Tab-separated table of C-alpha atoms in Angstrom:
chain	number	residue	atom	x	y	z
Q	1	MET	CA	16.101	17.716	6.668
Q	2	LYS	CA	12.714	17.950	8.464
Q	3	PRO	CA	9.924	14.684	7.651
Q	4	LEU	CA	7.117	15.951	5.632
Q	5	PHE	CA	3.896	14.674	7.257
Q	6	GLN	CA	0.317	14.383	5.402
Q	7	LYS	CA	-2.280	16.511	8.094
Q	8	VAL	CA	-5.017	14.473	8.849
Q	9	PRO	CA	-7.918	16.332	9.067
Q	10	VAL	CA	-10.066	15.753	12.227
Q	11	LYS	CA	-13.476	17.018	13.373
Q	12	LEU	CA	-13.157	19.254	16.710
Q	13	GLU	CA	-15.667	17.265	18.103
Q	14	SER	CA	-13.551	14.161	17.253
Q	15	SER	CA	-10.842	11.984	18.826
Q	16	PHE	CA	-9.669	10.013	15.388
Q	17	SER	CA	-10.661	10.350	11.723
Q	18	VAL	CA	-12.966	7.899	9.746
Q	19	ARG	CA	-13.981	8.191	6.200
Q	20	HIS	CA	-16.264	6.230	3.903
Q	21	ASP	CA	-14.993	7.452	0.576
Q	22	VAL	CA	-15.895	6.796	-2.885
Q	23	ARG	CA	-14.413	8.567	-5.448
Q	24	PRO	CA	-12.691	7.929	-8.917
Q	25	ASN	CA	-9.472	6.417	-7.951
Q	26	PHE	CA	-7.404	6.598	-4.811
Q	27	GLY	CA	-4.940	9.577	-6.393
Q	28	GLY	CA	-1.768	8.406	-5.553
Q	29	ILE	CA	0.150	10.852	-3.612
Q	30	TRP	CA	3.221	9.100	-1.665
Q	31	HIS	CA	2.800	10.407	2.087
Q	32	TYR	CA	3.034	9.401	5.519
Q	33	HIS	CA	1.654	10.546	9.179
Q	34	PRO	CA	2.161	10.200	12.467
Q	35	GLU	CA	-1.832	8.510	13.096
Q	36	LEU	CA	-1.572	4.676	12.211
Q	37	GLU	CA	-4.528	4.193	9.289
Q	38	LEU	CA	-6.622	0.631	9.458
Q	39	HIS	CA	-7.621	0.787	5.703
Q	40	TYR	CA	-10.324	-1.860	4.389
Q	41	ILE	CA	-10.661	-1.712	0.510
Q	42	ILE	CA	-14.829	-2.322	-0.934
Q	43	ARG	CA	-14.217	-1.604	-4.704
Q	44	GLY	CA	-10.801	-1.169	-6.536
Q	45	GLU	CA	-7.902	-2.775	-7.732
Q	46	GLY	CA	-4.217	-1.721	-8.060
Q	47	VAL	CA	-0.645	-1.468	-6.987
Q	48	ARG	CA	-0.239	-0.467	-3.457
Q	49	PHE	CA	3.075	1.233	-2.423
Q	50	ILE	CA	4.140	0.589	1.964
Q	51	GLY	CA	7.431	0.773	2.935
Q	52	ASP	CA	9.716	-0.599	0.696
Q	53	ASN	CA	6.949	-2.867	-0.552
Q	54	ILE	CA	5.198	-3.371	-3.825
Q	55	SER	CA	2.025	-5.746	-4.244
Q	56	ASN	CA	-1.088	-5.739	-5.378
Q	57	PHE	CA	-4.386	-4.649	-4.111
Q	58	SER	CA	-7.972	-5.756	-4.874
Q	59	HIS	CA	-11.577	-5.778	-3.378
Q	60	GLY	CA	-11.733	-6.865	0.413
Q	61	GLU	CA	-8.443	-6.305	1.878
Q	62	ILE	CA	-7.775	-4.733	4.849
Q	63	VAL	CA	-3.910	-2.973	5.628
Q	64	LEU	CA	-3.085	-1.291	8.592
Q	65	VAL	CA	-0.370	0.677	8.111
Q	66	GLY	CA	1.882	2.002	11.218
Q	67	GLU	CA	2.750	5.612	12.162
Q	68	ASN	CA	5.088	7.485	9.680
Q	69	LEU	CA	5.067	4.405	7.441
Q	70	PRO	CA	5.059	6.112	3.735
Q	71	HIS	CA	1.872	4.674	1.833
Q	72	THR	CA	0.518	5.034	-1.357
Q	73	TRP	CA	-2.634	3.276	-3.239
Q	74	ARG	CA	-2.560	3.677	-6.850
Q	75	CYS	CA	-5.215	2.518	-9.045
Q	76	LYS	CA	-4.667	-0.063	-12.274
Q	77	GLU	CA	-5.065	2.081	-15.455
Q	78	GLU	CA	-8.306	1.897	-16.528
Q	79	TYR	CA	-9.652	4.021	-13.433
Q	80	PHE	CA	-7.622	6.773	-14.759
Q	81	TYR	CA	-9.369	6.899	-18.309
Q	82	PRO	CA	-11.886	9.520	-19.009
Q	83	ASP	CA	-15.596	8.714	-19.309
Q	84	ASN	CA	-14.840	5.190	-17.591
Q	85	ASP	CA	-17.407	3.909	-15.457
Q	86	LEU	CA	-15.353	2.395	-12.332
Q	87	ASP	CA	-14.854	4.098	-9.196
Q	88	VAL	CA	-13.228	2.985	-5.809
Q	89	GLU	CA	-15.080	2.868	-2.163
Q	90	ALA	CA	-13.207	2.000	0.785
Q	91	VAL	CA	-12.872	2.906	4.289
Q	92	VAL	CA	-10.504	4.857	6.183
Q	93	ILE	CA	-9.941	4.686	9.497
Q	94	GLN	CA	-6.697	7.429	11.121
Q	95	PHE	CA	-5.857	7.699	14.982
Q	96	LEU	CA	-3.282	8.525	16.609
Q	97	PRO	CA	-2.228	6.055	19.842
Q	98	ASP	CA	-3.403	8.221	22.265
Q	99	CYS	CA	-6.169	8.978	20.687
Q	100	LEU	CA	-8.500	7.768	23.044
Q	101	GLY	CA	-6.303	9.391	26.398
Q	102	LYS	CA	-3.188	8.962	27.150
Q	103	TYR	CA	-3.346	7.145	30.026
Q	104	LEU	CA	-4.854	3.233	28.101
Q	105	LEU	CA	-1.756	2.438	26.855
Q	106	GLY	CA	0.078	2.548	30.625
Q	107	LEU	CA	-3.395	0.494	31.639
Q	108	PRO	CA	-2.447	-3.360	32.635
Q	109	GLU	CA	-5.302	-4.849	30.421
Q	110	ALA	CA	-3.952	-2.476	27.751
Q	111	TYR	CA	-0.663	-3.870	27.137
Q	112	LEU	CA	-1.605	-5.333	23.912
Q	113	LEU	CA	-2.041	-2.490	22.517
Q	114	PRO	CA	1.826	-1.159	22.243
Q	115	LYS	CA	2.812	-4.366	20.584
Q	116	LEU	CA	0.523	-4.007	17.947
Q	117	TYR	CA	1.516	-0.634	17.435
Q	118	GLU	CA	5.233	-1.527	17.235
Q	119	LYS	CA	3.992	-4.631	14.706
Q	120	ALA	CA	1.630	-1.613	12.233
Q	121	LYS	CA	5.286	-0.077	11.936
Q	122	SER	CA	6.154	-2.562	9.166
Q	123	GLY	CA	2.521	-2.587	7.799
Q	124	MET	CA	-0.051	-5.791	8.308
Q	125	VAL	CA	-1.900	-7.256	5.769
Q	126	ILE	CA	-5.259	-8.624	8.346
Q	127	ILE	CA	-6.603	-12.144	6.979
Q	128	GLY	CA	-8.538	-14.882	8.053
Q	129	GLU	CA	-11.279	-14.522	10.498
Q	130	THR	CA	-10.027	-11.784	11.889
Q	131	ARG	CA	-10.274	-9.735	8.524
Q	132	GLU	CA	-14.198	-10.993	8.194
Q	133	LYS	CA	-14.810	-9.731	11.466
Q	134	LEU	CA	-13.078	-6.369	11.032
Q	135	THR	CA	-15.227	-6.107	7.231
Q	136	GLU	CA	-18.263	-6.034	9.559
Q	137	LEU	CA	-16.969	-3.056	12.239
Q	138	MET	CA	-15.606	-0.988	9.759
Q	139	LEU	CA	-18.791	-0.739	8.114
Q	140	LYS	CA	-20.739	0.157	11.168
Q	141	ILE	CA	-18.079	2.595	12.420
Q	142	ALA	CA	-18.172	4.226	9.437
Q	143	GLN	CA	-22.167	5.160	10.656
Q	144	ALA	CA	-21.903	5.615	14.521
Q	145	LYS	CA	-21.537	8.925	15.932
Q	146	ASN	CA	-20.373	9.928	20.085
Q	147	LEU	CA	-19.768	7.002	22.139
Q	148	GLU	CA	-20.559	4.447	20.021
Q	149	ARG	CA	-17.612	5.119	17.882
Q	150	ILE	CA	-15.678	5.077	20.546
Q	151	SER	CA	-16.863	1.537	21.587
Q	152	LEU	CA	-16.349	0.115	17.642
Q	153	LEU	CA	-12.663	1.783	17.383
Q	154	ILE	CA	-12.106	-0.239	20.964
Q	155	SER	CA	-13.214	-2.973	19.255
Q	156	ILE	CA	-11.677	-3.472	16.499
Q	157	LEU	CA	-8.154	-2.400	18.027
Q	158	HIS	CA	-9.000	-5.013	20.925
Q	159	LEU	CA	-9.633	-7.820	17.953
Q	160	LEU	CA	-6.397	-7.165	16.242
Q	161	ALA	CA	-4.415	-6.651	19.210
Q	162	GLU	CA	-5.641	-10.039	20.109
Q	163	SER	CA	-5.410	-11.851	16.294
Q	164	ASP	CA	-2.327	-13.492	14.569
Q	165	ASP	CA	-4.649	-13.662	11.021
Q	166	PHE	CA	-2.200	-10.383	9.346
Q	167	GLU	CA	0.826	-11.200	7.530
Q	168	THR	CA	3.843	-8.598	7.902
Q	169	ILE	CA	3.941	-5.995	4.678
Q	170	ALA	CA	6.934	-4.104	5.108
Q	171	GLY	CA	11.021	-5.477	5.380
Q	172	GLY	CA	12.178	-2.570	8.021
Q	173	GLN	CA	10.201	-0.343	9.538
Q	174	ALA	CA	10.695	2.518	7.340
Q	175	PHE	CA	10.627	6.047	7.609
Q	176	TYR	CA	11.675	8.491	5.169
Q	177	GLN	CA	13.521	11.817	5.932
Q	178	SER	CA	12.782	13.928	3.279
Q	179	ASN	CA	11.242	17.368	2.960
Q	180	GLU	CA	8.232	18.301	0.223
Q	181	SER	CA	10.200	18.895	-2.748
Q	182	ASP	CA	12.413	15.018	-1.938
Q	183	THR	CA	8.121	14.002	-2.042
Q	184	LEU	CA	6.884	15.871	-4.474
Q	185	ARG	CA	9.990	14.578	-7.041
Q	186	LEU	CA	9.100	11.093	-5.793
Q	187	ASN	CA	5.598	10.867	-6.756
Q	188	LYS	CA	6.925	12.090	-9.905
Q	189	VAL	CA	8.820	9.399	-10.459
Q	190	CYS	CA	6.595	6.682	-9.506
Q	191	ASN	CA	3.730	7.732	-11.375
Q	192	TYR	CA	5.951	7.991	-14.265
Q	193	THR	CA	7.119	5.105	-13.858
Q	194	LEU	CA	2.976	3.265	-13.487
Q	195	MET	CA	2.470	4.553	-16.423
Q	196	ASN	CA	5.115	3.674	-18.057
Q	197	TYR	CA	6.800	0.495	-16.994
Q	198	LYS	CA	5.529	-1.790	-19.997
Q	199	LYS	CA	8.611	0.162	-21.851
Q	200	ASP	CA	12.223	0.488	-21.565
Q	201	ILE	CA	12.850	3.271	-19.040
Q	202	THR	CA	16.627	4.062	-18.794
Q	203	LEU	CA	18.581	5.954	-16.725
Q	204	GLU	CA	18.930	8.536	-18.779
Q	205	GLU	CA	14.989	9.466	-19.371
Q	206	ILE	CA	13.545	9.247	-15.601
Q	207	ALA	CA	16.852	11.216	-14.534
Q	208	ALA	CA	15.471	13.918	-16.473
Q	209	ILE	CA	12.243	13.342	-15.214
Q	210	SER	CA	13.596	14.191	-11.800
Q	211	ASN	CA	15.540	17.127	-12.536
Q	212	LEU	CA	18.821	15.076	-11.562
Q	213	SER	CA	21.463	13.972	-13.048
Q	214	VAL	CA	21.831	10.370	-13.692
Q	215	THR	CA	24.557	10.088	-10.546
Q	216	SER	CA	22.264	12.120	-8.484
Q	217	PHE	CA	19.032	10.387	-8.921
Q	218	CYS	CA	20.632	7.134	-8.496
Q	219	ARG	CA	21.919	8.269	-5.307
Q	220	TYR	CA	18.695	10.325	-3.927
Q	221	PHE	CA	16.441	7.016	-5.028
Q	222	LYS	CA	18.197	4.627	-3.012
Q	223	LEU	CA	18.039	7.249	-0.184
Q	224	MET	CA	14.617	7.301	-0.352
Q	225	THR	CA	13.606	4.011	-1.377
Q	226	LYS	CA	16.042	1.665	0.218
Q	227	LYS	CA	16.381	-0.242	-3.530
Q	228	THR	CA	18.466	0.705	-6.514
Q	229	TYR	CA	15.530	1.959	-9.384
Q	230	TYR	CA	16.155	-1.286	-11.751
Q	231	ASP	CA	14.683	-2.911	-8.740
Q	232	PHE	CA	11.927	-1.033	-7.988
Q	233	LEU	CA	10.516	-0.699	-12.292
Q	234	ILE	CA	10.913	-4.561	-12.074
Q	235	GLU	CA	9.092	-4.812	-8.837
Q	236	ILE	CA	5.949	-2.904	-10.159
Q	237	ARG	CA	6.550	-5.209	-13.472
Q	238	ILE	CA	6.347	-8.033	-11.338
Q	239	SER	CA	3.052	-7.253	-9.213
Q	240	HIS	CA	1.561	-6.583	-12.774
Q	241	ALA	CA	2.327	-9.855	-13.738
Q	242	CYS	CA	1.114	-10.899	-10.698
Q	243	ARG	CA	-2.497	-9.744	-11.279
Q	244	ALA	CA	-2.321	-11.520	-14.905
Q	245	LEU	CA	-1.316	-14.398	-14.078
Q	246	VAL	CA	-4.188	-14.766	-11.386
Q	247	GLU	CA	-6.654	-13.719	-14.411
Q	248	ASP	CA	-5.656	-16.624	-16.036
Q	249	LYS	CA	-6.807	-14.877	-19.403
Q	250	LEU	CA	-3.213	-14.998	-21.310
Q	251	PRO	CA	-0.293	-17.273	-21.699
Q	252	THR	CA	2.618	-17.287	-19.857
Q	253	GLU	CA	5.308	-15.576	-22.258
Q	254	VAL	CA	2.542	-13.163	-23.396
Q	255	ILE	CA	2.161	-12.018	-20.068
Q	256	CYS	CA	5.963	-11.759	-20.093
Q	257	PHE	CA	6.255	-8.930	-22.244
Q	258	ASP	CA	3.210	-7.121	-21.831
Q	259	CYS	CA	4.578	-6.384	-17.875
Q	260	GLY	CA	7.990	-4.785	-20.041
Q	261	PHE	CA	10.006	-7.383	-19.988
Q	262	ASN	CA	12.194	-8.343	-23.169
Q	263	ASN	CA	12.653	-11.842	-22.977
Q	264	VAL	CA	10.999	-14.897	-21.595
Q	265	SER	CA	14.516	-16.603	-19.344
Q	266	ASN	CA	14.591	-12.699	-17.894
Q	267	PHE	CA	11.338	-12.637	-16.374
Q	268	TYR	CA	10.856	-16.060	-14.842
Q	269	ARG	CA	14.260	-15.004	-13.408
Q	270	HIS	CA	12.932	-12.105	-12.047
Q	271	PHE	CA	9.855	-13.501	-10.723
Q	272	LYS	CA	11.078	-16.397	-8.918
Q	273	LYS	CA	13.922	-13.404	-6.932
Q	274	VAL	CA	11.412	-11.273	-6.081
Q	275	MET	CA	8.309	-13.944	-5.446
Q	276	GLY	CA	10.396	-17.242	-4.398
Q	277	ILE	CA	8.311	-19.484	-6.387
Q	278	THR	CA	7.743	-19.661	-10.104
Q	279	PRO	CA	5.062	-18.471	-12.084
Q	280	LEU	CA	3.662	-21.247	-12.726
Q	281	GLU	CA	3.708	-22.089	-8.793
Q	282	TYR	CA	2.433	-19.096	-8.278
Q	283	LYS	CA	-0.706	-19.791	-10.554
Q	284	ARG	CA	-1.707	-22.673	-8.663
Q	285	LYS	CA	-0.971	-21.847	-5.319
Q	286	TYR	CA	-3.465	-18.733	-5.690
Q	287	HIS	CA	-5.695	-21.128	-7.890
Q	288	LYS	CA	-5.722	-23.350	-4.769
Q	289	LYS	CA	-5.771	-21.139	-2.213
């Protein structure tokens, strides 16, 4: 099957796309495209899906998504409520590897760029001093025109290529071979799960949402995401538990049931399996940081 690419709109007078978005939410469409994407979240909270990884996002986060790496940012439920006063804000740069000329990547001085693009295929969360410097550059490029845009993009790529301030996101270089109907079906499954993760979701129920038999759905979902549906559901529940633990407004036992787990021991077991540490260790680690 041919892969479904999202067409990134680029103006005729531009070699790459820069957007400064302010809107009610980030939507939630699972998509990929041949352009790399540098995503700086100024305002907004929720769960992001990048490759085979499910994690929380919040304001200040900068992520570099590589070529054809599936991704989406799904805001918290309250961003979708009618008449709320919430909105999201982000600066997004989308560019093809050779957007500045196909000969640039072959220059000896630019040898770090292909290495950067290779690392980006698994997704990168930018941290530390590099993130602070990128914040300023991305706000500038959102306002820049003509040669200044190119100069700033080179500065951004220079900073990223020479920095070790990043954490890898996806477990592998995920590339999902799918057609449009498969992608739309997966979006439907993801959105339904995000809206209903607190309750028991049976395979029969989610398969019906997908218009597939249980056997066909399990095979389809594993093919698309490289994991079982229940693993996916648990990761979403754990990501919401992580946010609640950081906010520190509820006891861990309450968080357990609020995130869809039916007993505390089950919650602790799944949390340690997904995060590698206990909920208490996670909370201490975050607040210490």
